mmCIF file of C-alpha atoms and ligand atoms in Angstrom:
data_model
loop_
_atom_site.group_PDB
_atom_site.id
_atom_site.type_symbol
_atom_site.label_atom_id
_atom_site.label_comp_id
_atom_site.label_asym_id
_atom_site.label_seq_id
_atom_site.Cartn_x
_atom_site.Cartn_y
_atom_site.Cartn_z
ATOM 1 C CA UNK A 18 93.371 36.062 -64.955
ATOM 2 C CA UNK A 19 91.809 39.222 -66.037
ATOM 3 C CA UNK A 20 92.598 42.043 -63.527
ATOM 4 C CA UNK A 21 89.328 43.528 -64.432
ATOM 5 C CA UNK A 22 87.801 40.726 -62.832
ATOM 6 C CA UNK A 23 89.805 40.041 -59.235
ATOM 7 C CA UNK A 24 86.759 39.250 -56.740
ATOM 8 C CA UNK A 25 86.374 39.955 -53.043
ATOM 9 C CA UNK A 26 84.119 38.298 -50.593
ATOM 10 C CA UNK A 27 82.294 40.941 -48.602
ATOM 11 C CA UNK A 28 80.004 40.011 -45.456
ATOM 12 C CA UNK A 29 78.077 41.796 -43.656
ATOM 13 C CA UNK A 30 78.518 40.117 -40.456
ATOM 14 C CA UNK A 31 75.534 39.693 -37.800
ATOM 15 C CA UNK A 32 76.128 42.645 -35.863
ATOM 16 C CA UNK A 33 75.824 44.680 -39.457
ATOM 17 C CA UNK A 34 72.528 42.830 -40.589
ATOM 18 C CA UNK A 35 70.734 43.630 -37.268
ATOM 19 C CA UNK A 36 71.844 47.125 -36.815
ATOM 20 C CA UNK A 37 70.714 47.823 -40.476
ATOM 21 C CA UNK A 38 73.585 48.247 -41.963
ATOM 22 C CA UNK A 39 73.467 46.470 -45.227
ATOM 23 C CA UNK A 40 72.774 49.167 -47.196
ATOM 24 C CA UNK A 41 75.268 51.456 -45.725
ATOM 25 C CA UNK A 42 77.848 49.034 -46.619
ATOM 26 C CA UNK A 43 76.418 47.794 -50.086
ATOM 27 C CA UNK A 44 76.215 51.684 -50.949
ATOM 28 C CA UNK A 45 79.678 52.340 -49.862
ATOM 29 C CA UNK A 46 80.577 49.537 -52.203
ATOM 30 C CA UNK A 47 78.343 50.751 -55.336
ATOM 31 C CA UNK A 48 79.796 54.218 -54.810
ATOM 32 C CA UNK A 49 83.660 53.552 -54.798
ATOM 33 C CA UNK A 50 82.689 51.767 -58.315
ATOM 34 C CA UNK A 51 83.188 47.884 -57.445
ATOM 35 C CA UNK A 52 80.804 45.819 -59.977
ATOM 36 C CA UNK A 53 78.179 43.617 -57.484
ATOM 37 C CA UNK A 54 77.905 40.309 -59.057
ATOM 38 C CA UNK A 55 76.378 37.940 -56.832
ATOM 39 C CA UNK A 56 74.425 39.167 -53.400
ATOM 40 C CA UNK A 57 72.560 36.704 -50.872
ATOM 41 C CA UNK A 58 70.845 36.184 -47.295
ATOM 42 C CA UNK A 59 72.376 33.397 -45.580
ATOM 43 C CA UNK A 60 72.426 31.596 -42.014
ATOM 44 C CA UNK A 61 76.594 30.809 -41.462
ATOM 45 C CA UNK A 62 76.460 27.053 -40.462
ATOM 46 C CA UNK A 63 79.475 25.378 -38.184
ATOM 47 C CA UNK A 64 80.813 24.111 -41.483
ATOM 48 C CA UNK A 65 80.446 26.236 -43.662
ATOM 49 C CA UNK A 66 82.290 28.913 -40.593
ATOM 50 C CA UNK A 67 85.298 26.415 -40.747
ATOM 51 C CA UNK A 68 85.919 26.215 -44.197
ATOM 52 C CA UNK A 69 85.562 30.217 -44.505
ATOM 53 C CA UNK A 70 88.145 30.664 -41.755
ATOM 54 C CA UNK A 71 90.277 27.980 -42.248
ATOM 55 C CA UNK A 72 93.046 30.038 -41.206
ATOM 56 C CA UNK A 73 91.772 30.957 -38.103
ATOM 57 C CA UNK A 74 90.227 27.652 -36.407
ATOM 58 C CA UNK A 75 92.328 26.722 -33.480
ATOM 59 C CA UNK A 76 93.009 30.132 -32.686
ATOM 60 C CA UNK A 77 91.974 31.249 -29.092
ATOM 61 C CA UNK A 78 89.156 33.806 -30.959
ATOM 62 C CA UNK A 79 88.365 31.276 -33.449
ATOM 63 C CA UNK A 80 84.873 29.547 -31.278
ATOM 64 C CA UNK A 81 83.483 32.980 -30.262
ATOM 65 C CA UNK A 82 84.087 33.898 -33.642
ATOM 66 C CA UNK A 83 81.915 31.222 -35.403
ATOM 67 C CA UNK A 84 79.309 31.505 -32.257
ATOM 68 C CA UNK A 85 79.098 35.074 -33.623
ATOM 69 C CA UNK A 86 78.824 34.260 -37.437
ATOM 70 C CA UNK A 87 76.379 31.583 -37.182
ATOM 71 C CA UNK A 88 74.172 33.047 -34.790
ATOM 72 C CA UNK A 89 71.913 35.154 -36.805
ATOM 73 C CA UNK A 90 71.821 35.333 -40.526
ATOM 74 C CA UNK A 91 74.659 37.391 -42.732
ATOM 75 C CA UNK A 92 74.165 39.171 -45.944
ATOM 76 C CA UNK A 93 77.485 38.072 -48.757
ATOM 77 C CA UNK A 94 78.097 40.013 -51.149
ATOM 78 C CA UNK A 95 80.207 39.269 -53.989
ATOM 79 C CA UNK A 96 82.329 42.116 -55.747
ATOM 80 C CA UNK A 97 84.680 42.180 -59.013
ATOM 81 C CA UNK A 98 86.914 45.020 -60.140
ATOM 82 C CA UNK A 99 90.618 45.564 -60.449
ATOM 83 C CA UNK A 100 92.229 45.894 -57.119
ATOM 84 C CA UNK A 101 88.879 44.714 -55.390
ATOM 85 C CA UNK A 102 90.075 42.949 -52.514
ATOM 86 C CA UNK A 103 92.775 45.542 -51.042
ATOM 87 C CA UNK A 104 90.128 48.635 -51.913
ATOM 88 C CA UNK A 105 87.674 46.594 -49.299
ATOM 89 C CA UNK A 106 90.651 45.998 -47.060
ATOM 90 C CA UNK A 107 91.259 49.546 -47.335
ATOM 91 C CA UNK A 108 87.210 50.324 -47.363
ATOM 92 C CA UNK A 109 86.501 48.241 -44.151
ATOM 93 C CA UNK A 110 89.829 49.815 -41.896
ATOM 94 C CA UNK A 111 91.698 47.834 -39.178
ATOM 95 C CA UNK A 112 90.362 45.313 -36.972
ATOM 96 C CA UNK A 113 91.607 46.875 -33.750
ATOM 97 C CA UNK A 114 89.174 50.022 -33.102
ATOM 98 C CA UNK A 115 91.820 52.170 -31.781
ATOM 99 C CA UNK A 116 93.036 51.778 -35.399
ATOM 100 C CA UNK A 117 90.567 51.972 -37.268
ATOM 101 C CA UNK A 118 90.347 54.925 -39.138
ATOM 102 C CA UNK A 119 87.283 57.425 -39.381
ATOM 103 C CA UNK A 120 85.800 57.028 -42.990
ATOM 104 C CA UNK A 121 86.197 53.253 -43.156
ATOM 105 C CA UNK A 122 83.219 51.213 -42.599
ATOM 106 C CA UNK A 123 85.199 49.724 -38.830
ATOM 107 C CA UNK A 124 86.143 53.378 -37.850
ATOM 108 C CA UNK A 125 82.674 54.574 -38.767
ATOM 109 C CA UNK A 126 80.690 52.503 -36.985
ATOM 110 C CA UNK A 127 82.626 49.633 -34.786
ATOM 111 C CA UNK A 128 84.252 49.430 -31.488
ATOM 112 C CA UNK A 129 84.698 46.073 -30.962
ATOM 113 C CA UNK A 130 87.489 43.464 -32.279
ATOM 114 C CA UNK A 131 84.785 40.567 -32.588
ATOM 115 C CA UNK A 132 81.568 42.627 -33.780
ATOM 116 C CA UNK A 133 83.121 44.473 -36.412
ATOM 117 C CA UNK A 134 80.422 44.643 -39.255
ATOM 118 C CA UNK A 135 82.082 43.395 -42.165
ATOM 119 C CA UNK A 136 84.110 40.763 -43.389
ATOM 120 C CA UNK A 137 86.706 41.696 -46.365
ATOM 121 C CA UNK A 138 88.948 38.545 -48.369
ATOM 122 C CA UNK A 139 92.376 39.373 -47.650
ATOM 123 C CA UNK A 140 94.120 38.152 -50.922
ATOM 124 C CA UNK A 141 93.124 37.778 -55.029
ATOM 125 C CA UNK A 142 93.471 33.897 -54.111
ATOM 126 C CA UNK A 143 91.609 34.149 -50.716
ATOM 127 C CA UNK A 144 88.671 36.376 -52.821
ATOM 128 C CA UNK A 145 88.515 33.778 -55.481
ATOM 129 C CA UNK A 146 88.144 30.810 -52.628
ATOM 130 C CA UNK A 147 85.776 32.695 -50.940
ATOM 131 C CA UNK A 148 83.181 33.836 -54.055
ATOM 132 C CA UNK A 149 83.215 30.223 -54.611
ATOM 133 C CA UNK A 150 82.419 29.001 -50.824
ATOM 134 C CA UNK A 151 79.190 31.228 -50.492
ATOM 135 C CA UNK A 152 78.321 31.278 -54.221
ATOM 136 C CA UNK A 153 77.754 28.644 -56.932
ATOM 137 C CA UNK A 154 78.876 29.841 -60.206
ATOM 138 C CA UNK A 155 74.982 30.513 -61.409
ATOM 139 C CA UNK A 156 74.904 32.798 -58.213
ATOM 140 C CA UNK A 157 77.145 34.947 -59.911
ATOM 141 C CA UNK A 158 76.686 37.150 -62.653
ATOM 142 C CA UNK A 159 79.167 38.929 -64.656
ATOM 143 C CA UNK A 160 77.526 42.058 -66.915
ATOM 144 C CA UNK A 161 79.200 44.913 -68.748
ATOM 145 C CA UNK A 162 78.437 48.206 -67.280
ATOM 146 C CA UNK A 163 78.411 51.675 -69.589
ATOM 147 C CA UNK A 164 79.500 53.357 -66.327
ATOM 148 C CA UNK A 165 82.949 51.728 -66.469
ATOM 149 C CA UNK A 166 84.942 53.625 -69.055
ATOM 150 C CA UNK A 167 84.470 56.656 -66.394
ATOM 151 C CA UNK A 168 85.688 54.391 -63.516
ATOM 152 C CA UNK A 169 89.296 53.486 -65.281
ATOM 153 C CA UNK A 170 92.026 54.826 -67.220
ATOM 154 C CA UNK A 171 94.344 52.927 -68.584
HETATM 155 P P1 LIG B 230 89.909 40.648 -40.627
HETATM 156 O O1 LIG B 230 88.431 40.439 -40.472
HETATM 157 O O2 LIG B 230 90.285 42.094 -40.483
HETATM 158 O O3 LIG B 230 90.493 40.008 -41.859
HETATM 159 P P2 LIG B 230 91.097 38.423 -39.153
HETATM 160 O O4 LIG B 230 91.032 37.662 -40.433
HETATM 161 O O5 LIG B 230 92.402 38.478 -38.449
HETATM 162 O O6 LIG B 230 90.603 39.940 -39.369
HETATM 163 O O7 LIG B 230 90.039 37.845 -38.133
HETATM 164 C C1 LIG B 230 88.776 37.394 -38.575
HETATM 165 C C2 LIG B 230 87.711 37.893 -37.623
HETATM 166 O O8 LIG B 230 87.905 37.267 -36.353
HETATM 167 C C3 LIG B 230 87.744 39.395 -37.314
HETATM 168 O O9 LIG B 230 87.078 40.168 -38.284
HETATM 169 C C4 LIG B 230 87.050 39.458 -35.970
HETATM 170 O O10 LIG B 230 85.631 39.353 -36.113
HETATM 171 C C5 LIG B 230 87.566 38.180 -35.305
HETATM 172 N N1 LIG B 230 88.773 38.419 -34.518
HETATM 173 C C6 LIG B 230 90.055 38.459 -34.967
HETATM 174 N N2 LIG B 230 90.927 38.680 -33.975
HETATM 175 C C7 LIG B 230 90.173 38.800 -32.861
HETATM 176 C C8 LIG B 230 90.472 39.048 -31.489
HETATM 177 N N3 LIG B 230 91.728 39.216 -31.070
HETATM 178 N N4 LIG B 230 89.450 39.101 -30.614
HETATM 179 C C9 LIG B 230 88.169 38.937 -31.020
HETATM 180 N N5 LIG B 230 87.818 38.686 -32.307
HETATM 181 C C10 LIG B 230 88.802 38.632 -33.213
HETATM 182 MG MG1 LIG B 231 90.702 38.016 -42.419
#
C-alpha cells in the first residue's frame, strides 16, 4: 500500500455535532495537512454501532456507548496522508480527561470518558475497515493537491 495514502476514520461524535464543533475539528484536521477525501452527515444505527466497535461490544461501556452514538446524528470524516491514523490519535489526546493533554481536541474541550467529541481509527488496518464501513468507495475521492510538496520531504 502506498504510505501516502494510509486512511483514518474520524467522527465527530454526538456530543461534538451539537456543541458545534465540526468545524473546530475538521479545521484542526485541514490545518495539520491531512487530505479530506470523503465527509458525511449520518444517524449511527444499532448495526452499523456494532460493526464499528466490534472490539468493544460486550464490554461493560459498550451499551451506553452505542446509546450515545446512535442517539443524534454524527458527522465522518474520512482522512488520507502518511501517518494519518497515529497523527489523529495524537490530534484527539487520551480518553481519560485527567490525561488528556491541553492542545488535543479531548484536552481542549472534553471532560468526560463517554462524551469525548471525536472518534480516531486506532490502526492502518482498523482506518482502512473503518473508511469502508461509513463510506462506499464513490463516497470517497482521492485528488492531487499542489499544497503537498510543502507538506513532505522525503
Ligand atoms: P478511543 O476512542 O480513544 O479509541 P476506545 O476505543 O477504548 O477509546 O473506546 C471507544 C469509546 O468508548 C471511547 O471513545 C469512549 O466514548 C467510550 N469509552 C471507552 N471506555 C470507556 C469508559 N471506561 N467509560 C465510558 N466510556 C468509555
Ligand atoms: Mg478506539
Amino acid at each position: 500500500m502506498n504510505p501516502d495514502k494510509e486512511r483514518t476514520l474520524v467522527i465527530v461524535k454526538p456530543d461534538g455535532v451539537q456543541r458545534g464543533l465540526i468545524g473546530e475539528v475538521v479545521s484542526r484536521l485541514e490545518r495539520r495537512g491531512l487530505k479530506i477525501v470523503g465527509v458525511k452527515m449520518l444517524k449511527m444505527d444499532d448495526g452499523l454501532a456494532a460493526k464499528h466497535y466490534e472490539a468493544h461490544v460486550g464490554k461493560p461501556f459498550y451499551e451506553p456507548l452505542a446509546k450515545f452514538m446512535t442517539s443524534s446524528p454524527v458527522v465522518a470524516v474520512a482522512a488520507q496522508g502518511r501517518g494519518a491514523v497515529r497523527l489523529v490519535r495524537n490530534m484527539m489526546g487520551a480518553l481519560s480527561p485527567e490525561e488528556s493533554a491541553a492542545g488535543t481536541i479531548r484536552g481542549d474541550f472534553a471532560v468526560s470518558k463517554r462524551y469525548n467529541v471525536v472518534h480516531g481509527s486506532d490502526s492502518p488496518e482498523s482506518g482502512e475497515r473503518e473508511v469502508s464501513l461509513f463510506f462506499s468507495p464513490d463516497e470517497i475521492f482521492d485528488y492531487d493537491r499542489d499544497i503537498d510538496n510543502w507538506l513532505r520531504q522525503e
